[in-house]
Amino acid sequence: GQQVMQIPQYQHVQEGEDFTTYCNSSTTLSNIQWYKQRPGGHPVFLIQLVKSGEVKKQKRLTFQFGEAKKNSSLHITATQTTDVGTYFCAGPLYNQGGKLIFGQGTELSVKP
Amino acid sequence: ETGVTQTPRHLVMGMTNKKSLKCEQHLGHNAMYWYKQSAKKPLELMFVYSLEERVENNSVPSRFSPECPNSSHLFLHLHTLQPEDSALYLCASTGQRNEKLFFGSGTQLSVL
């Protein structure tokens, strides 16, 4: 069945270091969404990418959607302790009314 | 405050109990979802209601029963649960297909 995989599962960084998480789909996606879940919290929408090769920035966060629309990445420059949490990518299930399938997430910890 | 309210926040129940989780959205959305989030696993879609039509994930055991009396309210009725059902249950809503999900704060369920 359709799958969305994320790597790495965990990432521990020193504050100030960069961080990247990668998302790969087994099928072409019409769009991809990214969510952040703080410890003890719920997922919060960050961004949606729709176009092939699209790049979007939110302050220190850079999101990319691959040319083939099967992979995506989230890069954080100069991490801060406020970046701690789990980052999920999600893509719509094919021919199922836009329901989202989530990757397993990348848990980021930042050491001050 | 995301506009999606879930109650209760925490629930402890025995395997013979019957309980219900409640979700209410104040966003005027027409689709509502139940997700299950277990430790070390991706978000699992359980049920979707869109314009009061239910789309069910076939892998969800019958001890979970959803109810959507109107477009603003969603319930998850629980009966004879198992310890492995302990998880965070998240409600979400969206206005249209492929739009971002707004999650509630979740109900942390423990089955003893």
XYZ file of N, CA and C in Angstrom:
672
model
N 0.811 -1.194 0.000
C 0.000 0.000 0.000
C 0.848 1.249 0.000
N 0.214 2.373 -0.178
C 0.913 3.651 -0.205
C 1.579 3.929 1.133
N 2.836 4.374 1.077
C 3.580 4.628 2.303
C 4.300 5.969 2.230
N 4.453 6.568 3.398
C 5.257 7.778 3.528
C 6.287 7.508 4.615
N 7.552 7.580 4.252
C 8.637 7.257 5.173
C 9.428 8.507 5.495
N 9.837 8.598 6.754
C 10.649 9.725 7.189
C 11.934 9.247 7.829
N 13.004 9.950 7.564
C 14.275 9.699 8.238
C 14.955 11.016 8.569
N 15.720 11.044 9.664
C 15.876 9.960 10.641
C 14.691 9.912 11.595
N 14.644 8.912 12.437
C 13.584 8.817 13.423
C 13.858 9.768 14.591
N 15.138 9.893 14.928
C 15.558 10.791 16.008
C 16.755 11.609 15.547
N 16.851 12.818 16.066
C 18.012 13.644 15.793
C 18.295 14.485 17.026
N 19.530 14.344 17.522
C 19.943 15.148 18.666
C 21.000 16.124 18.184
N 20.786 17.394 18.415
C 21.740 18.401 17.958
C 22.083 19.356 19.090
N 23.219 20.002 18.909
C 23.607 21.075 19.815
C 22.930 22.353 19.311
N 22.505 23.176 20.223
C 21.883 24.435 19.821
C 22.811 25.196 18.882
N 22.245 25.672 17.795
C 23.045 26.378 16.801
C 23.382 25.531 15.589
N 23.315 24.220 15.745
C 23.570 23.333 14.608
C 22.343 23.288 13.695
N 22.576 22.842 12.464
C 21.470 22.696 11.526
C 20.824 21.318 11.674
N 19.609 21.203 11.139
C 18.846 19.954 11.222
C 18.069 19.767 9.925
N 18.039 18.511 9.453
C 17.249 18.205 8.263
C 16.512 16.891 8.464
N 15.263 16.849 8.076
C 14.489 15.626 8.043
C 13.983 15.414 6.621
N 13.950 14.134 6.230
C 13.614 13.778 4.854
C 12.354 12.915 4.832
N 11.562 13.138 3.810
C 10.286 12.445 3.667
C 10.213 11.845 2.266
N 9.891 10.563 2.190
C 9.804 9.893 0.903
C 8.502 9.128 0.777
N 7.831 9.323 -0.347
C 6.568 8.640 -0.598
C 6.752 7.546 -1.637
N 5.980 6.489 -1.490
C 6.028 5.394 -2.463
C 5.286 5.764 -3.747
N 4.488 6.816 -3.702
C 3.747 7.251 -4.878
C 3.879 8.771 -5.034
N 3.576 9.248 -6.213
C 3.576 10.687 -6.464
C 2.466 11.347 -5.656
N 2.799 12.472 -5.054
C 1.845 13.179 -4.209
C 1.348 14.449 -4.900
N 0.084 14.741 -4.716
C -0.441 16.000 -5.263
C 0.054 17.185 -4.431
N 0.309 16.928 -3.161
C 0.864 17.963 -2.306
C 1.468 17.292 -1.078
N 2.226 18.027 -0.327
C 2.768 17.487 0.910
C 2.628 18.551 1.987
N 2.306 18.109 3.181
C 2.153 19.012 4.311
C 3.160 18.634 5.390
N 3.551 19.633 6.167
C 4.434 19.420 7.300
C 3.755 19.924 8.575
N 3.921 19.130 9.636
C 3.357 19.460 10.930
C 4.447 19.354 11.989
N 4.270 20.121 13.074
C 5.163 20.038 14.219
C 4.340 19.713 15.459
N 4.853 18.781 16.251
C 4.194 18.417 17.499
C 5.180 18.604 18.639
N 4.895 19.571 19.492
C 5.743 19.772 20.666
C 5.502 18.654 21.665
N 6.485 18.360 22.533
C 6.281 17.322 23.550
C 5.025 17.593 24.373
N 4.165 16.585 24.475
C 2.923 16.731 25.212
C 1.842 17.501 24.482
N 2.110 17.885 23.247
C 1.151 18.684 22.493
C 0.512 17.911 21.360
N -0.105 18.650 20.454
C -0.753 18.041 19.307
C -0.114 18.582 18.028
N -0.269 17.873 16.912
C 0.336 18.355 15.666
C -0.240 19.696 15.246
N 0.660 20.557 14.801
C 0.264 21.881 14.323
C 0.792 22.049 12.907
N -0.069 22.477 12.023
C 0.292 22.652 10.621
C 1.374 23.704 10.468
N 2.386 23.372 9.647
C 3.446 24.332 9.350
C 3.294 24.914 7.947
N 3.164 23.997 6.947
C 3.189 24.477 5.563
C 2.676 23.402 4.623
N 2.249 23.815 3.456
C 1.876 22.886 2.395
C 2.628 23.255 1.125
N 3.179 22.239 0.462
C 3.863 22.422 -0.816
C 3.061 21.708 -1.896
N 2.930 22.343 -3.035
C 2.079 21.800 -4.084
C 2.825 21.586 -5.398
N 3.715 22.495 -5.726
C 4.357 22.459 -7.040
C 5.638 21.644 -7.038
N 5.913 21.006 -8.138
C 7.161 20.265 -8.323
C 8.350 21.206 -8.151
N 9.312 20.803 -7.307
C 10.499 21.608 -7.089
C 10.298 22.830 -6.213
N 9.146 22.942 -5.599
C 8.825 24.134 -4.811
C 9.711 24.224 -3.573
N 10.105 25.448 -3.257
C 10.873 25.740 -2.046
C 10.180 26.881 -1.320
N 9.924 26.672 -0.043
C 9.308 27.723 0.771
C 10.114 27.909 2.045
N 10.158 29.145 2.512
C 10.901 29.437 3.737
C 9.989 30.084 4.766
N 10.225 29.696 6.009
C 9.588 30.335 7.155
C 10.701 30.616 8.156
N 11.202 31.825 8.142
C 12.294 32.217 9.032
C 13.468 31.243 8.865
N 13.765 30.459 9.890
C 14.922 29.546 9.796
C 14.563 28.188 9.181
N 13.302 27.989 8.815
C 12.860 26.716 8.253
C 12.755 26.823 6.736
N 13.326 25.830 6.045
C 13.243 25.754 4.587
C 12.630 24.424 4.197
N 11.579 24.483 3.404
C 10.852 23.301 2.971
C 11.039 23.137 1.470
N 11.278 21.875 1.051
C 11.435 21.603 -0.373
C 10.527 20.452 -0.779
N 10.016 20.532 -1.991
C 9.235 19.453 -2.587
C 9.994 19.003 -3.820
N 10.257 17.706 -3.930
C 11.076 17.189 -5.006
C 10.460 17.358 -6.380
N 11.328 17.286 -7.381
C 10.872 17.453 -8.763
C 9.840 16.397 -9.146
N 10.042 15.195 -8.661
C 9.123 14.106 -8.982
C 7.913 14.077 -8.053
N 7.863 14.995 -7.109
C 6.769 15.080 -6.139
C 6.605 13.777 -5.364
N 7.734 13.151 -5.050
C 7.707 11.941 -4.225
C 8.534 12.101 -2.965
N 9.259 13.211 -2.866
C 10.042 13.410 -1.657
C 10.034 14.870 -1.263
N 10.364 15.084 0.000
C 10.352 16.431 0.548
C 11.357 16.488 1.686
N 11.761 17.694 2.023
C 12.672 17.862 3.156
C 12.329 19.128 3.912
N 12.695 19.094 5.183
C 12.576 20.259 6.050
C 13.952 20.504 6.650
N 14.463 21.693 6.466
C 15.786 22.049 6.981
C 15.639 23.215 7.944
N 16.211 23.070 9.128
C 16.214 24.155 10.107
C 17.649 24.644 10.269
N 17.847 25.913 10.070
C 19.164 26.522 10.222
C 19.330 27.027 11.650
N 20.485 26.745 12.218
C 20.816 27.256 13.559
C 19.701 26.973 14.558
N 19.549 25.706 14.896
C 18.449 25.290 15.765
C 18.467 26.022 17.104
N 17.260 26.170 17.636
C 17.072 26.749 18.959
C 16.278 25.764 19.811
N 16.297 25.964 21.109
C 15.574 25.030 21.990
C 14.077 25.041 21.704
N 13.584 26.116 21.144
C 12.157 26.181 20.801
C 11.794 25.300 19.607
N 12.811 24.773 18.918
C 12.557 23.896 17.773
C 12.285 22.457 18.200
N 12.457 22.161 19.473
C 12.271 20.799 19.979
C 10.862 20.309 19.673
N 10.774 19.068 19.225
C 9.487 18.461 18.939
C 9.630 17.407 17.867
N 8.500 16.892 17.430
C 8.487 15.894 16.360
C 7.890 16.520 15.115
N 8.593 16.335 14.013
C 8.172 16.914 12.737
C 7.631 15.806 11.838
N 6.413 15.996 11.379
C 5.743 15.008 10.539
C 5.517 15.580 9.142
N 5.722 14.716 8.146
C 5.240 15.052 6.818
C 3.976 14.233 6.576
N 3.137 14.707 5.675
C 1.891 14.013 5.383
C 1.499 14.279 3.944
N 1.003 13.235 3.292
C 0.551 13.381 1.921
C -0.804 12.736 1.749
N -1.569 13.192 0.766
C -2.911 12.635 0.580
C -2.875 11.224 -0.004
N -3.752 10.384 0.524
C -3.901 9.040 -0.009
C -4.502 9.105 -1.405
N -3.939 8.322 -2.307
C -4.364 8.345 -3.693
C -5.807 7.877 -3.818
N -6.619 8.687 -4.500
C -8.001 8.310 -4.789
C -8.831 8.047 -3.537
N -8.506 8.722 -2.448
C -9.281 8.536 -1.221
C -9.676 9.871 -0.622
N -10.132 10.730 -1.479
C -10.746 11.968 -1.011
C -9.840 12.890 -0.247
N -8.553 12.785 -0.485
C -7.653 13.739 0.154
C -7.272 13.396 1.567
N -7.646 12.222 2.059
C -7.243 11.860 3.416
C -5.734 11.731 3.484
N -5.174 12.201 4.593
C -3.720 12.264 4.715
C -3.129 11.008 5.314
N -1.976 10.615 4.794
C -1.168 9.574 5.413
C 0.084 10.244 5.947
N 0.400 9.956 7.209
C 1.511 10.614 7.878
C 2.758 9.734 7.869
N 3.915 10.374 7.782
C 5.160 9.696 8.068
C 5.269 9.456 9.561
N 6.267 8.681 9.955
C 6.395 8.323 11.373
C 7.020 9.426 12.197
N 7.483 10.476 11.535
C 7.985 11.637 12.249
C 9.460 11.554 12.581
N 10.057 12.708 12.719
C 11.434 12.837 13.205
C 11.407 13.638 14.486
N 11.905 13.023 15.544
C 11.926 13.689 16.848
C 13.233 14.443 17.001
N 13.134 15.730 17.187
C 14.311 16.592 17.317
C 14.492 17.007 18.765
N 15.679 16.773 19.276
C 16.034 17.320 20.585
C 17.208 18.264 20.406
N 17.197 19.359 21.149
C 18.225 20.389 21.026
C 18.851 20.611 22.387
N 20.152 20.411 22.444
C 20.877 20.600 23.693
C 21.394 22.035 23.769
N 21.046 22.727 24.853
C 21.485 24.134 24.960
C 22.995 24.249 25.152
N -5.090 27.923 21.017
C -6.469 27.483 20.726
C -6.629 27.279 19.225
N -6.911 26.038 18.826
C -6.975 25.741 17.405
C -8.383 25.813 16.860
N -9.386 25.965 17.719
C -10.764 25.914 17.273
C -11.340 24.521 17.298
N -10.547 23.550 17.729
C -11.015 22.174 17.862
C -10.817 21.772 19.328
N -11.904 21.460 19.991
C -11.882 21.175 21.420
C -12.193 19.713 21.671
N -11.321 19.077 22.442
C -11.535 17.672 22.774
C -11.691 17.509 24.273
N -12.619 16.649 24.667
C -12.781 16.296 26.073
C -13.041 14.800 26.199
N -12.588 14.166 27.286
C -11.707 14.753 28.288
C -10.261 14.807 27.789
N -9.377 15.458 28.507
C -7.962 15.491 28.140
C -7.266 14.194 28.519
N -7.713 13.618 29.611
C -7.139 12.355 30.080
C -8.285 11.437 30.473
N -8.089 10.136 30.216
C -9.105 9.158 30.561
C -8.434 7.846 30.913
N -8.814 7.313 32.072
C -8.356 5.997 32.494
C -9.592 5.123 32.602
N -9.552 3.996 31.942
C -10.718 3.122 31.993
C -10.317 1.665 32.058
N -11.211 0.881 32.642
C -11.005 -0.550 32.681
C -11.510 -1.185 31.404
N -11.139 -2.414 31.208
C -11.473 -3.084 29.945
C -12.962 -3.341 29.787
N -13.705 -3.289 30.880
C -15.147 -3.540 30.767
C -15.968 -2.256 30.719
N -15.296 -1.124 30.819
C -16.015 0.155 30.842
C -16.512 0.551 29.464
N -17.491 1.469 29.477
C -17.927 2.157 28.273
C -17.716 3.645 28.493
N -17.024 4.272 27.574
C -16.778 5.703 27.667
C -16.887 6.314 26.284
N -16.962 7.638 26.262
C -17.020 8.346 24.977
C -16.062 9.518 24.981
N -15.399 9.713 23.845
C -14.578 10.893 23.628
C -15.385 11.875 22.798
N -15.216 13.156 23.113
C -15.982 14.179 22.428
C -15.053 15.165 21.728
N -15.481 15.598 20.563
C -14.740 16.600 19.807
C -15.731 17.616 19.258
N -15.364 18.876 19.357
C -16.203 19.944 18.825
C -15.317 20.932 18.077
N -15.739 21.297 16.878
C -14.965 22.282 16.123
C -15.814 23.528 15.860
N -15.133 24.667 15.996
C -15.795 25.965 15.873
C -15.301 26.715 14.645
N -14.894 25.960 13.638
C -14.252 26.560 12.473
C -15.133 26.548 11.228
N -16.311 25.975 11.338
C -17.186 25.885 10.173
C -16.736 24.855 9.158
N -15.887 23.932 9.587
C -15.382 22.898 8.685
C -16.437 21.831 8.428
N -16.261 21.108 7.317
C -17.246 20.085 6.987
C -16.680 18.678 7.016
N -15.459 18.516 7.443
C -14.870 17.183 7.567
C -14.197 17.070 8.927
N -14.422 15.928 9.575
C -13.820 15.689 10.880
C -13.210 14.291 10.909
N -12.144 14.162 11.690
C -11.340 12.943 11.678
C -11.027 12.494 13.103
N -10.870 11.181 13.250
C -10.251 10.617 14.441
C -8.941 9.961 14.036
N -7.860 10.345 14.748
C -6.551 9.731 14.578
C -6.142 9.089 15.903
N -5.379 8.009 15.783
C -4.778 7.372 16.955
C -3.276 7.565 16.872
N -2.684 7.995 17.983
C -1.233 8.168 18.027
C -0.670 7.338 19.170
N 0.005 6.243 18.808
C 0.674 5.398 19.789
C 2.147 5.758 19.805
N 2.787 5.408 20.900
C 4.215 5.680 21.022
C 4.967 4.972 19.898
N 5.895 5.677 19.294
C 6.786 5.117 18.275
C 6.077 4.719 16.991
N 4.854 5.175 16.794
C 4.121 4.841 15.567
C 3.626 6.098 14.884
N 3.425 6.038 13.582
C 2.847 7.204 12.897
C 1.400 7.391 13.300
N 0.901 8.587 13.040
C -0.519 8.852 13.232
C -1.338 7.898 12.360
N -2.301 7.238 12.990
C -3.133 6.292 12.260
C -4.534 6.870 12.086
N -4.966 6.986 10.842
C -6.311 7.465 10.590
C -7.311 6.382 10.969
N -8.281 6.752 11.789
C -9.298 5.792 12.208
C -10.592 5.985 11.420
N -11.137 7.181 11.502
C -12.432 7.460 10.872
C -12.428 8.864 10.276
N -13.242 9.007 9.223
C -13.429 10.309 8.599
C -14.915 10.529 8.403
N -15.363 11.720 8.722
C -16.710 12.136 8.379
C -16.595 13.364 7.483
N -17.206 13.281 6.325
C -17.197 14.395 5.395
C -18.621 14.660 4.957
N -19.097 15.873 5.244
C -20.488 16.221 4.936
C -21.433 15.149 5.463
N -21.151 14.727 6.674
C -21.948 13.757 7.417
C -21.901 12.349 6.822
N -21.026 12.119 5.879
C -20.847 10.771 5.348
C -19.620 10.147 5.990
N -19.764 8.942 6.475
C -18.653 8.298 7.161
C -17.815 7.460 6.195
N -16.508 7.641 6.284
C -15.570 6.796 5.570
C -14.770 6.071 6.625
N -14.845 4.789 6.680
C -14.285 4.029 7.793
C -13.019 3.304 7.382
N -12.058 3.336 8.263
C -10.860 2.540 8.080
C -11.186 1.110 8.478
N -11.069 0.198 7.571
C -11.517 -1.164 7.833
C -10.720 -1.883 8.900
N -9.555 -1.364 9.231
C -8.744 -2.060 10.223
C -9.080 -1.648 11.650
N -10.068 -0.768 11.820
C -10.415 -0.336 13.165
C -11.365 -1.344 13.801
N -11.017 -1.857 14.986
C -11.892 -2.851 15.651
C -13.251 -2.255 15.996
N -14.229 -3.117 16.072
C -15.599 -2.662 16.322
C -15.797 -2.123 17.730
N -14.822 -2.293 18.593
C -14.951 -1.728 19.936
C -14.805 -0.208 19.912
N -14.432 0.337 18.764
C -14.423 1.783 18.545
C -15.595 2.121 17.618
N -16.463 3.009 18.068
C -17.642 3.346 17.282
C -17.778 4.856 17.189
N -17.658 5.427 15.990
C -17.777 6.883 15.860
C -19.222 7.313 15.682
N -19.451 8.577 16.011
C -20.764 9.172 15.797
C -20.581 10.631 15.447
N -21.262 11.070 14.420
C -21.167 12.467 13.990
C -22.579 13.017 13.834
N -23.150 13.568 14.903
C -24.535 14.043 14.837
C -24.728 15.277 13.960
N -23.673 16.066 13.798
C -23.722 17.237 12.910
C -22.292 17.608 12.540
N -22.141 18.590 11.716
C -20.811 18.896 11.179
C -19.857 19.480 12.212
N -20.367 19.855 13.389
C -19.503 20.467 14.405
C -19.087 19.515 15.504
N -19.739 18.376 15.607
C -19.494 17.465 16.716
C -19.133 16.078 16.227
N -18.205 15.483 16.929
C -17.764 14.130 16.619
C -17.511 13.401 17.924
N -17.970 12.166 17.977
C -17.765 11.349 19.171
C -17.042 10.059 18.789
N -16.348 9.508 19.763
C -15.786 8.176 19.612
C -16.201 7.376 20.832
N -17.095 6.418 20.608
C -17.603 5.599 21.701
C -16.688 4.387 21.868
N -16.322 4.142 23.116
C -15.350 3.099 23.441
C -16.019 2.014 24.282
N -15.775 0.770 23.926
C -16.430 -0.333 24.654
C -15.525 -1.551 24.629
N -15.278 -2.091 25.811
C -14.483 -3.307 25.947
C -13.115 -3.159 25.296
N -12.421 -2.105 25.672
C -11.105 -1.861 25.094
C -10.042 -2.790 25.684
N -8.921 -2.839 25.000
C -7.775 -3.640 25.404
C -6.630 -2.720 25.823
N -5.712 -3.221 26.625
C -4.578 -2.370 27.035
C -3.812 -1.781 25.855
N -3.741 -2.513 24.744
C -3.004 -1.997 23.579
C -3.712 -0.834 22.891
N -4.935 -0.532 23.339
C -5.651 0.625 22.807
C -5.232 1.915 23.508
N -4.420 1.795 24.525
C -3.921 2.986 25.211
C -3.109 3.817 24.232
N -3.469 5.081 24.103
C -2.832 5.955 23.101
C -3.392 7.359 23.259
N -2.852 8.244 22.462
C -3.417 9.600 22.352
C -4.385 9.594 21.174
N -5.623 9.980 21.428
C -6.627 10.023 20.375
C -6.864 11.483 19.995
N -6.603 11.747 18.742
C -6.656 13.118 18.243
C -7.825 13.299 17.293
N -8.546 14.367 17.500
C -9.599 14.775 16.581
C -9.041 15.889 15.705
N -9.471 15.932 14.464
C -9.031 16.998 13.565
C -10.171 17.376 12.640
N -10.075 18.558 12.085
C -11.081 18.980 11.112
C -10.406 19.717 9.974
N -11.109 19.776 8.848
C -10.617 20.509 7.695
C -11.809 20.993 6.879
N -11.573 22.100 6.159
C -12.675 22.668 5.408
C -12.939 21.932 4.109
N -11.871 21.636 3.400
C -12.007 20.949 2.127
C -10.889 19.941 1.987
N -11.018 19.054 1.032
C -9.993 18.040 0.810
C -8.660 18.697 0.500
N -7.612 18.093 0.948
C -6.241 18.549 0.744
C -5.894 19.819 1.494
N -6.806 20.309 2.318
C -6.469 21.447 3.153
C -5.809 20.963 4.439
N -5.206 21.916 5.134
C -4.499 21.557 6.359
C -5.476 21.100 7.426
N -4.975 20.207 8.267
C -5.749 19.692 9.379
C -5.556 20.585 10.598
N -6.653 20.835 11.291
C -6.597 21.497 12.585
C -6.865 20.425 13.632
N -5.880 20.200 14.490
C -5.999 19.152 15.500
C -6.479 19.729 16.822
N -7.236 18.922 17.551
C -7.513 19.213 18.940
C -6.332 18.788 19.795
N -6.447 19.047 21.100
C -5.343 18.743 22.019
C -5.235 17.261 22.337
N -6.258 16.505 21.971
C -6.185 15.067 22.159
C -6.709 14.594 23.499
N -7.064 13.321 23.533
C -7.412 12.631 24.781
C -6.374 11.542 24.999
N -5.657 11.630 26.105
C -4.690 10.585 26.451
C -5.443 9.480 27.179
N -5.558 8.348 26.518
C -6.348 7.231 27.045
C -5.449 6.140 27.585
N -5.768 5.693 28.774
C -5.070 4.550 29.378
C -6.105 3.482 29.693
N -5.876 2.293 29.184
C -6.775 1.167 29.435
C -6.078 0.188 30.364
N -6.695 -0.036 31.511
C -6.067 -0.896 32.521
C -6.661 -2.309 32.508
